[in-house]
Amino acid sequence: MSSEPVTPGEPVAPSEPATPDGPVTPSELVKCVVWDLDDTVWDGVLSEGTGVELRPGVREVIDALDQRGILQSIVSKNDEKAALTELERLGIRDYFLVPHVSWQPKSELVRSIAERLNIGVDTLMFIDDSEFERAEVEFALPQVRCVDAAEVSGLLARPELSRPVTAEGRGRRAMYVQAEQRGEYEKSFAGPQIEFLRSLRMRLTVAVATPEDLERAAELTERTHQLNTTGLTFSKAELRDLMDRDDQTLLVARLEDRFGSYGTIGLTLVGRSQSEWRIRLFLMSCRVMGRNVGGAILRYLAQAADAGQVSLTADFLPTEVNKPMYTVYRLAGFKKTPVEGPAQVLRLTPGLKHGYPDYLELSLPESLD
């Protein structure tokens, strides 16, 4: 155990993954690679009818990105049925989520992919052999990284695509397929929202992190921006050090429902002293937005703090995109305090009753020790 005491109010320094050109901020990490088809994924132009074949090395790159948990999609000016049939013939159709094959401007299609996947356009990379198409996307969406198809051979070495291969990463594409199924089910569901949530048969598991959780936990701190209260980023080694401290507790949250597992979707870092517990970091995957999972985790912490006769506070550092998490805190009964610092300090109003949604089956730790 660490011999250096850390108070709940003491900041925990974030880290940034290093690259040859300097640190990579979380927004620079790519979540989805969007491929053109003609003379990019395959050699040749499909509409010319002369036949196409995969470009050398492309299949290996596509498979490696998938293993790293990086999503992939298609934007191509082609006949949709013909293009998807060709992808099936080549054995790679299933790698690509929400493919957009259309004659619309490619920037519009790229933007639509980000919306469909519920990720920021700044987390996309677009690969095309056409200088014109890359320029069109870059002009309309300057946040998107545009890469010449001639550079595909070096793609896996790029720092913004560097990811360890994990079980969670290998299953990410399947999770998005399940999310599409949930979305279709929700659209077809006739009844109140609360009945829809009950029909999902969700089970939320909150647990004290183990060494096996650290790879995914570190990845979550890098990938999650919108539903993130402070934006702290930790490496696997830093999280392991925190786990060895008596005054720090790292919690992971997992969710599953009738369609399958969402995987590890939440991370909470709590600094503890004899009189106060401070939530230093609280983040949730956007995949569980609208499920009230964050509220349930805060209710658990509130009950545990009451049982331990300590106050519960939380840091919140506002950004351009994390306002939803401030709303989660306010709905749970947290209010601003006059404490000054880089982050706002919120305190849970004492004496509140802490109930759970009846549509969530819960598995919770008995204590934070």
Coordinates of C-alpha atoms in Angstrom, one line a residue:
M1 CA 0.0 0.0 0.0
S2 CA 1.1 3.5 -0.6
S3 CA 2.5 5.3 2.4
E4 CA 1.6 8.8 1.0
P5 CA -1.7 10.0 2.3
V6 CA -4.1 11.6 -0.2
T7 CA -7.1 13.6 0.9
P8 CA -10.3 13.5 -1.0
G9 CA -9.8 17.1 -2.0
E10 CA -6.3 16.6 -3.4
P11 CA -6.2 16.6 -7.2
V12 CA -5.2 13.4 -9.0
A13 CA -3.1 14.4 -12.0
P14 CA -4.3 13.3 -15.4
S15 CA -1.9 11.7 -17.8
E16 CA -1.6 12.0 -21.6
P17 CA -0.4 9.2 -23.9
A18 CA 2.9 10.3 -25.4
T19 CA 3.7 10.4 -29.2
P20 CA 6.8 11.4 -31.1
D21 CA 5.2 14.8 -31.8
G22 CA 3.9 15.4 -28.2
P23 CA 1.0 14.3 -26.1
V24 CA -2.2 13.0 -27.8
T25 CA -5.3 14.6 -26.2
P26 CA -8.4 12.4 -25.9
S27 CA -10.1 14.1 -28.9
E28 CA -7.2 13.1 -31.1
L29 CA -7.9 9.4 -30.6
V30 CA -9.8 7.9 -33.5
K31 CA -12.9 5.9 -32.7
C32 CA -14.0 5.1 -36.3
V33 CA -12.2 4.8 -39.6
V34 CA -14.4 5.6 -42.6
W35 CA -13.2 4.0 -45.9
D36 CA -13.8 4.9 -49.5
L37 CA -14.1 1.8 -51.8
D38 CA -12.9 2.4 -55.4
D39 CA -9.1 2.4 -55.5
T40 CA -9.0 2.5 -51.7
V41 CA -10.4 -0.7 -50.2
W42 CA -10.2 -2.4 -53.6
D43 CA -8.3 -1.9 -56.8
G44 CA -10.5 -0.7 -59.7
V45 CA -13.8 1.1 -60.1
L46 CA -16.8 -1.0 -59.5
S47 CA -19.1 0.9 -61.9
E48 CA -16.8 0.2 -64.8
G49 CA -17.7 -3.5 -64.6
T50 CA -14.2 -4.9 -65.1
G51 CA -14.1 -6.5 -61.7
V52 CA -12.3 -5.5 -58.5
E53 CA -10.1 -7.1 -55.9
L54 CA -8.9 -6.1 -52.5
R55 CA -5.8 -3.9 -52.4
P56 CA -2.8 -5.7 -51.0
G57 CA -2.7 -5.5 -47.2
V58 CA -6.1 -3.8 -46.8
R59 CA -7.8 -6.9 -45.3
E60 CA -5.0 -7.2 -42.6
V61 CA -5.4 -3.5 -41.7
I62 CA -9.2 -3.8 -41.5
D63 CA -8.9 -6.9 -39.2
A64 CA -6.3 -5.3 -37.0
L65 CA -8.4 -2.1 -36.5
D66 CA -11.3 -4.3 -35.6
Q67 CA -9.2 -6.2 -33.1
R68 CA -8.2 -2.9 -31.5
G69 CA -11.9 -2.0 -31.0
I70 CA -11.8 0.8 -33.6
L71 CA -15.1 0.9 -35.5
Q72 CA -15.1 1.1 -39.3
S73 CA -17.6 2.3 -41.9
I74 CA -17.9 3.0 -45.6
V75 CA -18.6 6.2 -47.6
S76 CA -18.6 5.6 -51.4
K77 CA -20.2 7.1 -54.5
N78 CA -21.5 3.9 -56.0
D79 CA -24.7 1.9 -56.5
E80 CA -25.5 0.7 -52.9
K81 CA -26.7 -2.8 -53.7
A82 CA -23.7 -3.5 -56.0
A83 CA -21.2 -2.2 -53.5
L84 CA -22.6 -4.1 -50.6
T85 CA -22.8 -7.3 -52.7
E86 CA -19.1 -6.8 -53.6
L87 CA -18.1 -6.4 -49.9
E88 CA -20.0 -9.6 -49.2
R89 CA -18.1 -11.4 -52.0
L90 CA -14.8 -10.2 -50.7
G91 CA -15.7 -11.4 -47.2
I92 CA -15.5 -8.1 -45.4
R93 CA -19.0 -6.8 -45.3
D94 CA -19.5 -7.4 -41.6
Y95 CA -16.6 -5.2 -40.5
F96 CA -18.4 -2.1 -41.6
L97 CA -21.2 -0.4 -39.5
V98 CA -23.8 1.8 -41.1
P99 CA -22.2 2.0 -44.5
H100 CA -23.2 5.0 -46.6
V101 CA -23.2 4.3 -50.3
S102 CA -24.7 7.3 -52.1
W103 CA -24.1 10.1 -54.6
Q104 CA -24.4 12.8 -51.9
P105 CA -21.3 14.9 -50.9
K106 CA -19.1 12.7 -48.9
S107 CA -18.9 15.2 -46.0
E108 CA -22.6 14.8 -45.5
L109 CA -22.3 11.0 -45.4
V110 CA -19.4 11.2 -43.0
R111 CA -21.4 13.5 -40.7
S112 CA -24.3 11.1 -40.8
I113 CA -22.1 8.2 -39.8
A114 CA -20.9 10.1 -36.7
E115 CA -24.6 10.8 -35.8
R116 CA -25.6 7.2 -36.3
L117 CA -22.8 5.9 -34.2
N118 CA -23.3 8.7 -31.6
I119 CA -19.7 9.7 -31.6
G120 CA -18.0 13.1 -32.4
V121 CA -16.8 13.9 -35.9
D122 CA -13.5 14.8 -34.3
T123 CA -13.0 11.1 -33.6
L124 CA -13.3 10.0 -37.2
M125 CA -10.6 9.3 -39.8
F126 CA -11.6 9.3 -43.5
I127 CA -9.5 7.4 -46.1
D128 CA -9.9 8.1 -49.8
D129 CA -7.7 8.0 -52.9
S130 CA -9.2 11.1 -54.4
E131 CA -7.6 14.4 -53.4
F132 CA -10.8 16.2 -54.4
E133 CA -13.0 14.1 -52.0
R134 CA -10.5 14.5 -49.1
A135 CA -10.5 18.3 -49.7
E136 CA -14.3 18.4 -49.7
V137 CA -14.6 16.5 -46.4
E138 CA -11.7 18.5 -44.9
F139 CA -13.3 21.8 -45.8
A140 CA -16.8 20.9 -44.5
L141 CA -15.5 19.0 -41.5
P142 CA -12.1 20.2 -40.5
Q143 CA -12.1 18.1 -37.3
V144 CA -12.0 14.9 -39.4
R145 CA -8.6 13.4 -40.2
C146 CA -8.3 12.9 -43.9
V147 CA -5.8 10.3 -45.1
D148 CA -4.6 9.4 -48.6
A149 CA -5.3 5.8 -49.5
A150 CA -1.6 5.5 -50.6
E151 CA -0.8 5.7 -46.8
V152 CA -2.8 2.7 -45.7
S153 CA 0.3 0.5 -45.3
G154 CA 1.5 2.7 -42.4
L155 CA -1.9 3.2 -40.9
L156 CA -1.5 0.8 -37.9
A157 CA 1.6 2.7 -36.7
R158 CA -0.3 6.0 -36.4
P159 CA -0.5 7.0 -32.7
E160 CA -4.2 8.0 -33.0
L161 CA -5.0 4.4 -33.9
S162 CA -2.8 2.8 -31.2
R163 CA -4.9 0.6 -29.0
P164 CA -4.1 -2.6 -27.0
V165 CA -6.0 -5.6 -28.1
T166 CA -8.6 -6.5 -25.4
A167 CA -11.6 -8.7 -25.1
E168 CA -13.7 -5.5 -24.8
G169 CA -12.2 -4.0 -27.9
R170 CA -12.7 -7.2 -29.9
G171 CA -16.4 -7.1 -29.0
R172 CA -17.0 -3.4 -29.7
R173 CA -18.4 -3.9 -33.2
A174 CA -20.8 -6.5 -31.9
M175 CA -21.9 -4.1 -29.2
Y176 CA -22.8 -1.5 -31.8
V177 CA -24.7 -4.0 -33.8
Q178 CA -26.7 -4.8 -30.6
A179 CA -27.2 -1.0 -30.1
E180 CA -28.7 -0.9 -33.6
Q181 CA -31.1 -3.7 -32.7
R182 CA -32.0 -1.9 -29.5
G183 CA -32.7 1.3 -31.5
E184 CA -35.0 -0.6 -33.9
Y185 CA -36.8 -2.2 -31.0
E186 CA -37.3 1.1 -29.3
K187 CA -38.7 2.7 -32.5
S188 CA -41.2 -0.2 -32.8
F189 CA -42.1 -0.3 -29.1
A190 CA -45.7 0.9 -28.5
G191 CA -46.0 2.3 -24.9
P192 CA -44.5 4.6 -22.3
Q193 CA -40.8 5.0 -22.1
I194 CA -40.8 3.5 -18.6
E195 CA -42.4 0.3 -20.0
F196 CA -39.8 0.2 -22.7
L197 CA -37.0 0.4 -20.1
R198 CA -38.6 -2.4 -18.1
S199 CA -38.9 -4.5 -21.2
L200 CA -35.1 -4.4 -21.7
R201 CA -34.6 -6.4 -18.5
M202 CA -31.4 -4.6 -17.6
R203 CA -28.9 -5.8 -15.1
L204 CA -26.3 -3.3 -13.7
T205 CA -23.2 -4.6 -11.9
V206 CA -21.0 -2.2 -9.9
A207 CA -17.8 -3.7 -8.6
V208 CA -14.5 -2.6 -7.1
A209 CA -12.0 -2.8 -9.9
T210 CA -9.5 -5.6 -10.2
P211 CA -6.2 -5.8 -12.2
E212 CA -8.2 -7.4 -15.1
D213 CA -10.3 -4.3 -15.4
L214 CA -7.5 -1.8 -15.8
E215 CA -6.9 -2.1 -19.6
R216 CA -10.6 -1.2 -20.3
A217 CA -10.7 1.4 -17.5
A218 CA -7.7 3.3 -18.9
E219 CA -9.3 3.1 -22.4
L220 CA -12.6 4.6 -21.0
T221 CA -10.7 7.6 -19.6
E222 CA -9.2 8.2 -23.0
R223 CA -12.4 7.6 -25.1
T224 CA -15.1 9.2 -23.0
H225 CA -15.6 12.9 -23.3
Q226 CA -19.3 13.8 -23.3
L227 CA -20.4 11.8 -20.2
N228 CA -17.2 12.6 -18.2
T229 CA -17.3 14.9 -15.1
T230 CA -13.7 16.0 -15.0
G231 CA -11.9 14.7 -18.1
L232 CA -9.0 13.0 -16.1
T233 CA -7.0 10.5 -18.1
F234 CA -5.1 7.6 -16.5
S235 CA -2.8 5.0 -17.9
K236 CA -3.1 1.4 -16.8
A237 CA 0.0 1.8 -14.5
E238 CA -1.5 4.9 -12.8
L239 CA -4.8 3.1 -12.2
R240 CA -2.9 0.2 -10.7
D241 CA -1.1 2.6 -8.3
L242 CA -4.4 4.1 -7.3
M243 CA -5.9 0.6 -6.6
D244 CA -3.0 0.1 -4.1
R245 CA -4.0 3.1 -2.0
D246 CA -6.2 2.8 1.0
D247 CA -7.7 6.2 0.5
Q248 CA -8.7 5.6 -3.2
T249 CA -11.4 3.3 -4.6
L250 CA -11.9 2.6 -8.3
L251 CA -15.3 1.2 -9.3
V252 CA -16.3 -0.2 -12.6
A253 CA -19.9 -0.6 -13.9
R254 CA -21.2 -3.2 -16.4
L255 CA -24.6 -3.4 -18.0
E256 CA -26.4 -6.1 -19.9
D257 CA -30.0 -6.5 -21.2
R258 CA -32.1 -8.8 -23.4
F259 CA -30.0 -8.0 -26.4
G260 CA -26.6 -8.8 -24.8
S261 CA -23.8 -7.1 -22.9
Y262 CA -22.9 -3.4 -23.1
G263 CA -19.5 -4.4 -21.5
T264 CA -17.8 -2.1 -19.0
I265 CA -19.7 1.2 -19.4
G266 CA -18.8 3.2 -16.3
L267 CA -15.8 4.2 -14.1
T268 CA -15.9 6.0 -10.8
L269 CA -12.8 7.1 -8.8
V270 CA -13.6 8.0 -5.1
G271 CA -11.1 9.6 -2.7
R272 CA -11.9 8.7 0.9
S273 CA -11.1 10.2 4.3
Q274 CA -12.6 9.7 7.7
S275 CA -15.1 12.5 7.2
E276 CA -15.6 12.9 3.4
W277 CA -15.7 10.9 0.2
R278 CA -14.9 12.9 -2.9
I279 CA -15.8 11.6 -6.4
R280 CA -12.7 12.6 -8.4
L281 CA -13.8 11.1 -11.7
F282 CA -17.2 9.8 -12.9
L283 CA -17.8 8.8 -16.5
M284 CA -20.3 6.7 -18.5
S285 CA -20.3 5.4 -22.0
C286 CA -22.7 7.2 -24.3
R287 CA -24.2 3.8 -25.1
V288 CA -26.2 3.9 -21.8
M289 CA -27.5 7.5 -22.1
G290 CA -31.1 7.6 -21.1
R291 CA -30.9 4.4 -18.9
N292 CA -30.4 6.3 -15.6
V293 CA -27.4 4.2 -14.9
G294 CA -25.4 7.1 -13.7
G295 CA -28.1 8.1 -11.3
A296 CA -28.2 4.5 -9.9
I297 CA -24.4 4.6 -9.3
L298 CA -24.7 7.9 -7.4
R299 CA -27.6 6.5 -5.3
Y300 CA -25.3 3.6 -4.3
L301 CA -22.5 5.9 -3.3
A302 CA -25.0 8.1 -1.4
Q303 CA -26.3 5.1 0.6
A304 CA -22.7 3.8 1.2
A305 CA -21.7 7.3 2.5
D306 CA -24.7 7.5 4.8
A307 CA -23.8 4.1 6.2
G308 CA -20.3 5.2 6.7
Q309 CA -21.4 8.5 8.3
V310 CA -19.3 10.6 5.9
S311 CA -20.3 13.5 3.5
L312 CA -20.3 12.9 -0.2
T313 CA -18.8 15.5 -2.6
A314 CA -17.8 15.5 -6.2
D315 CA -15.6 17.4 -8.6
F316 CA -17.0 18.8 -11.8
L317 CA -15.0 20.5 -14.5
P318 CA -17.3 22.0 -17.1
T319 CA -16.4 21.4 -20.8
E320 CA -18.3 22.1 -24.0
V321 CA -19.8 18.7 -24.1
N322 CA -20.2 17.3 -20.5
K323 CA -23.3 19.2 -19.4
P324 CA -25.4 16.0 -19.2
M325 CA -23.2 14.8 -16.4
Y326 CA -23.8 18.0 -14.4
T327 CA -27.6 17.3 -14.8
V328 CA -27.0 13.7 -13.5
Y329 CA -25.4 15.2 -10.4
R330 CA -28.2 17.8 -9.8
L331 CA -30.9 15.2 -10.2
A332 CA -29.1 13.1 -7.6
G333 CA -29.2 16.0 -5.1
F334 CA -25.8 17.5 -5.5
K335 CA -25.4 21.3 -5.2
K336 CA -22.5 23.7 -5.8
T337 CA -20.3 24.8 -2.9
P338 CA -18.3 28.0 -2.5
V339 CA -15.0 26.0 -2.6
E340 CA -12.7 27.5 -5.3
G341 CA -10.4 25.6 -7.5
P342 CA -9.9 24.4 -11.1
A343 CA -13.0 22.3 -10.7
Q344 CA -16.4 23.0 -9.2
V345 CA -17.0 21.1 -5.9
L346 CA -20.5 19.7 -5.5
R347 CA -22.0 18.4 -2.3
L348 CA -24.8 15.9 -1.8
T349 CA -27.7 17.4 0.1
P350 CA -27.9 15.5 3.4
G351 CA -31.1 13.6 4.4
L352 CA -32.3 12.7 0.9
K353 CA -33.9 9.3 0.3
H354 CA -32.0 7.2 -2.3
G355 CA -34.2 4.9 -4.3
Y356 CA -33.3 2.9 -7.4
P357 CA -35.3 2.6 -10.7
D358 CA -37.5 -0.5 -10.6
Y359 CA -36.4 -1.4 -14.2
L360 CA -32.8 -2.1 -13.1
E361 CA -31.7 -5.3 -11.6
L362 CA -28.7 -4.4 -9.4
S363 CA -25.5 -6.2 -8.2
L364 CA -23.6 -3.9 -5.9
P365 CA -20.5 -4.2 -3.7
E366 CA -21.1 -4.4 0.1
S367 CA -18.4 -1.8 0.7
L368 CA -15.8 0.3 -1.0
D369 CA -12.9 -1.4 0.7

